[in-house]
Amino acid sequence: MNNIETVELKKISNNGSDLCYLELGKEIDFEIKRIYYIFSMQVGLKRGYHAHKKLRQVMFCPYGEVEIEFDDGYKKEKYLLDSPNKIIVINQGYWREFEALKQNSVLCIGASDLYDEEDYIRDYGKYINWIKEQN
Ligand code: TYD
C-alpha cells in the first residue's frame, strides 16, 4: 500500500535479551505527541473500524501477534506485526481494522497528535465519500 511502510528495526542483543529503538528523522518523519496501547487483546475480536483525516502513526507489537488490514478506499491489504522489532509507519487517510492472532497481544501506537475525535471517520460509507473527495 502507498504510504504504509513496514520497517524491521535492528535488534541490539545483550545478556540474552534484545533492544530496539526508532528515531525521528530515521524511521519516522513526524514527532510523536501521544503514545497509547491496546492490551489484553482477545483472539478474533476486531477493533479499529475507523480512519484518521490527519493523524500519522507508528504501530508496533511488543508482545503477541496482531494483524492489521488497511483500506485506501480502493483496495485492502493485510499487515502482520509478529515480532517486537517490526514497525508499521502509516500516513493519514487509511481505514483500518485489526485483530490479535495470539491471546493477550499488545499493540502500541505512537501518534503525531493529541487525541481529537474530530480527526476520526468512524463510518465506512462516509470514509469512502471522504477519500474520493481527496483524490
Ligand atoms: P479508538 O481509537 O476508537 O480505539 P480502537 O481503534 O482500538 O477501536 O478508541 C477507543 C476509545 O478510547 C474511544 O472512545 C476514544 C478513546 N480514546 C481516547 O480517549 N484517547 C486516545 O488517545 C485514544 C486512542 C482513544
mmCIF file of C-alpha atoms and ligand atoms in Angstrom:
data_model
loop_
_atom_site.group_PDB
_atom_site.id
_atom_site.type_symbol
_atom_site.label_atom_id
_atom_site.label_comp_id
_atom_site.label_asym_id
_atom_site.label_seq_id
_atom_site.Cartn_x
_atom_site.Cartn_y
_atom_site.Cartn_z
ATOM 1 C CA MET A 1 0.000 0.000 0.000
ATOM 2 C CA ASN A 2 1.320 3.513 -0.819
ATOM 3 C CA ASN A 3 2.377 5.463 2.249
ATOM 4 C CA ILE A 4 2.285 2.495 4.597
ATOM 5 C CA GLU A 5 5.724 1.200 5.323
ATOM 6 C CA THR A 6 6.914 -1.824 7.287
ATOM 7 C CA VAL A 7 10.358 -1.464 8.821
ATOM 8 C CA GLU A 8 12.399 -4.124 10.585
ATOM 9 C CA LEU A 9 14.353 -2.469 13.347
ATOM 10 C CA LYS A 10 17.833 -3.582 14.164
ATOM 11 C CA LYS A 11 17.973 -5.655 17.373
ATOM 12 C CA ILE A 12 20.699 -4.955 19.891
ATOM 13 C CA SER A 13 21.220 -8.100 21.950
ATOM 14 C CA ASN A 14 22.734 -8.113 25.415
ATOM 15 C CA ASN A 15 22.648 -10.682 28.198
ATOM 16 C CA GLY A 16 20.083 -12.782 26.360
ATOM 17 C CA SER A 17 17.586 -10.006 25.715
ATOM 18 C CA ASP A 18 17.013 -7.580 22.865
ATOM 19 C CA LEU A 19 16.538 -3.846 22.478
ATOM 20 C CA CYS A 20 15.059 -1.853 19.598
ATOM 21 C CA TYR A 21 14.616 1.845 19.035
ATOM 22 C CA LEU A 22 13.218 4.199 16.463
ATOM 23 C CA GLU A 23 14.143 7.809 15.940
ATOM 24 C CA LEU A 24 12.754 10.974 14.450
ATOM 25 C CA GLY A 25 14.328 11.653 11.079
ATOM 26 C CA LYS A 26 15.173 7.995 10.584
ATOM 27 C CA GLU A 27 12.300 5.511 10.753
ATOM 28 C CA ILE A 28 9.680 8.233 11.300
ATOM 29 C CA ASP A 29 9.477 11.777 9.960
ATOM 30 C CA PHE A 30 6.839 13.122 12.382
ATOM 31 C CA GLU A 31 7.086 13.972 16.055
ATOM 32 C CA ILE A 32 5.251 11.645 18.405
ATOM 33 C CA LYS A 33 2.896 13.695 20.602
ATOM 34 C CA ARG A 34 0.924 10.790 22.063
ATOM 35 C CA ILE A 35 1.513 7.143 22.842
ATOM 36 C CA TYR A 36 -1.266 4.696 23.530
ATOM 37 C CA TYR A 37 -1.515 0.950 23.651
ATOM 38 C CA ILE A 38 -4.143 -1.709 23.433
ATOM 39 C CA PHE A 39 -3.563 -4.742 25.598
ATOM 40 C CA SER A 40 -5.339 -7.875 26.863
ATOM 41 C CA MET A 41 -6.347 -8.343 23.229
ATOM 42 C CA GLN A 42 -8.501 -11.402 22.675
ATOM 43 C CA VAL A 43 -8.049 -13.514 19.543
ATOM 44 C CA GLY A 44 -10.679 -12.824 16.918
ATOM 45 C CA LEU A 45 -12.159 -9.661 18.468
ATOM 46 C CA LYS A 46 -11.609 -6.957 15.872
ATOM 47 C CA ARG A 47 -11.125 -3.281 16.664
ATOM 48 C CA GLY A 48 -10.414 -0.164 14.700
ATOM 49 C CA TYR A 49 -13.152 0.417 12.118
ATOM 50 C CA HIS A 50 -12.062 3.985 11.545
ATOM 51 C CA ALA A 51 -9.737 6.239 9.557
ATOM 52 C CA HIS A 52 -7.882 9.380 10.541
ATOM 53 C CA LYS A 53 -8.073 12.508 8.428
ATOM 54 C CA LYS A 54 -4.719 13.922 9.504
ATOM 55 C CA LEU A 55 -3.137 11.721 12.161
ATOM 56 C CA ARG A 56 0.022 9.838 11.308
ATOM 57 C CA GLN A 57 1.004 6.818 13.348
ATOM 58 C CA VAL A 58 3.633 4.229 14.013
ATOM 59 C CA MET A 59 2.436 0.828 15.249
ATOM 60 C CA PHE A 60 4.337 -1.984 16.863
ATOM 61 C CA CYS A 61 3.541 -5.116 18.793
ATOM 62 C CA PRO A 62 5.922 -5.748 21.699
ATOM 63 C CA TYR A 63 4.058 -8.918 22.737
ATOM 64 C CA GLY A 64 1.971 -11.341 20.703
ATOM 65 C CA GLU A 65 0.854 -11.041 17.109
ATOM 66 C CA VAL A 66 -1.522 -8.545 15.542
ATOM 67 C CA GLU A 67 -2.888 -8.401 12.003
ATOM 68 C CA ILE A 68 -3.983 -5.044 10.614
ATOM 69 C CA GLU A 69 -5.986 -4.622 7.453
ATOM 70 C CA PHE A 70 -5.619 -1.244 5.773
ATOM 71 C CA ASP A 71 -8.040 0.011 3.183
ATOM 72 C CA ASP A 72 -7.405 3.049 0.977
ATOM 73 C CA GLY A 73 -10.949 3.135 -0.395
ATOM 74 C CA TYR A 74 -9.939 1.131 -3.457
ATOM 75 C CA LYS A 75 -8.076 -1.875 -2.129
ATOM 76 C CA LYS A 76 -7.350 -3.653 1.146
ATOM 77 C CA GLU A 77 -4.041 -5.046 2.337
ATOM 78 C CA LYS A 78 -3.144 -7.031 5.464
ATOM 79 C CA TYR A 79 -0.022 -6.330 7.505
ATOM 80 C CA LEU A 80 1.331 -8.587 10.229
ATOM 81 C CA LEU A 81 3.097 -7.438 13.365
ATOM 82 C CA ASP A 82 4.555 -10.713 14.585
ATOM 83 C CA SER A 83 7.820 -9.576 16.112
ATOM 84 C CA PRO A 84 8.718 -6.731 18.522
ATOM 85 C CA ASN A 85 11.262 -5.394 16.028
ATOM 86 C CA LYS A 86 8.713 -4.792 13.263
ATOM 87 C CA ILE A 87 7.019 -1.420 12.958
ATOM 88 C CA ILE A 88 4.417 -0.047 10.564
ATOM 89 C CA VAL A 89 4.553 3.648 9.688
ATOM 90 C CA ILE A 90 1.196 4.930 8.436
ATOM 91 C CA ASN A 91 0.228 8.168 6.769
ATOM 92 C CA GLN A 92 -3.183 9.716 7.317
ATOM 93 C CA GLY A 93 -6.283 8.593 5.475
ATOM 94 C CA TYR A 94 -6.431 4.789 5.750
ATOM 95 C CA TRP A 95 -9.354 2.825 7.096
ATOM 96 C CA ARG A 96 -8.067 0.104 9.457
ATOM 97 C CA GLU A 97 -9.368 -2.981 11.206
ATOM 98 C CA PHE A 98 -7.148 -5.077 13.385
ATOM 99 C CA GLU A 99 -7.203 -8.209 15.474
ATOM 100 C CA ALA A 100 -4.913 -10.248 17.660
ATOM 101 C CA LEU A 101 -3.768 -13.596 16.298
ATOM 102 C CA LYS A 102 -2.380 -14.523 19.731
ATOM 103 C CA GLN A 103 -4.087 -14.125 23.088
ATOM 104 C CA ASN A 104 -3.092 -11.096 25.206
ATOM 105 C CA SER A 105 -1.281 -9.369 22.360
ATOM 106 C CA VAL A 106 -0.266 -5.757 22.870
ATOM 107 C CA LEU A 107 -0.482 -3.106 20.150
ATOM 108 C CA CYS A 108 1.421 0.141 20.764
ATOM 109 C CA ILE A 109 0.851 3.300 18.772
ATOM 110 C CA GLY A 110 2.900 6.469 18.531
ATOM 111 C CA ALA A 111 0.722 9.259 17.114
ATOM 112 C CA SER A 112 1.591 12.589 15.520
ATOM 113 C CA ASP A 113 -1.032 14.485 17.533
ATOM 114 C CA LEU A 114 -3.155 14.553 20.652
ATOM 115 C CA TYR A 115 -6.477 12.733 20.816
ATOM 116 C CA ASP A 116 -9.118 14.504 18.746
ATOM 117 C CA GLU A 117 -12.401 12.783 17.966
ATOM 118 C CA GLU A 118 -12.886 15.281 15.088
ATOM 119 C CA ASP A 119 -9.995 13.613 13.271
ATOM 120 C CA TYR A 120 -11.810 10.249 13.180
ATOM 121 C CA ILE A 121 -14.073 8.933 10.435
ATOM 122 C CA ARG A 122 -15.961 6.045 12.018
ATOM 123 C CA ASP A 123 -18.484 5.287 9.305
ATOM 124 C CA TYR A 124 -17.236 3.306 6.301
ATOM 125 C CA GLY A 125 -19.657 4.930 3.857
ATOM 126 C CA LYS A 126 -18.525 8.386 4.990
ATOM 127 C CA TYR A 127 -14.912 7.263 4.645
ATOM 128 C CA ILE A 128 -15.457 6.220 1.021
ATOM 129 C CA ASN A 129 -17.050 9.606 0.261
ATOM 130 C CA TRP A 130 -14.241 11.436 2.054
ATOM 131 C CA ILE A 131 -11.435 9.527 0.299
ATOM 132 C CA LYS A 132 -12.994 10.163 -3.118
ATOM 133 C CA GLU A 133 -13.092 13.916 -2.328
ATOM 134 C CA GLN A 134 -9.354 13.811 -1.533
ATOM 135 C CA ASN A 135 -8.355 12.435 -4.945
HETATM 136 P P1 TYD B 1 -10.373 4.010 19.387
HETATM 137 O O1 TYD B 1 -9.286 4.810 18.774
HETATM 138 O O2 TYD B 1 -11.707 4.016 18.710
HETATM 139 O O3 TYD B 1 -9.877 2.508 19.569
HETATM 140 P P2 TYD B 1 -9.781 1.286 18.530
HETATM 141 O O4 TYD B 1 -9.359 1.822 17.226
HETATM 142 O O5 TYD B 1 -8.789 0.376 19.100
HETATM 143 O O6 TYD B 1 -11.117 0.610 18.479
HETATM 144 O O7 TYD B 1 -10.542 4.463 20.898
HETATM 145 C C1 TYD B 1 -11.387 3.751 21.784
HETATM 146 C C2 TYD B 1 -11.951 4.761 22.783
HETATM 147 O O8 TYD B 1 -10.909 5.365 23.539
HETATM 148 C C3 TYD B 1 -12.740 5.898 22.141
HETATM 149 O O9 TYD B 1 -13.876 6.153 22.961
HETATM 150 C C4 TYD B 1 -11.810 7.079 22.203
HETATM 151 C C5 TYD B 1 -10.939 6.791 23.403
HETATM 152 N N1 TYD B 1 -9.569 7.288 23.255
HETATM 153 C C6 TYD B 1 -9.140 8.379 23.994
HETATM 154 O O10 TYD B 1 -9.901 8.966 24.784
HETATM 155 N N2 TYD B 1 -7.860 8.822 23.831
HETATM 156 C C7 TYD B 1 -6.991 8.219 22.984
HETATM 157 O O11 TYD B 1 -5.805 8.654 22.858
HETATM 158 C C8 TYD B 1 -7.434 7.100 22.217
HETATM 159 C C9 TYD B 1 -6.537 6.401 21.243
HETATM 160 C C10 TYD B 1 -8.726 6.665 22.381
#
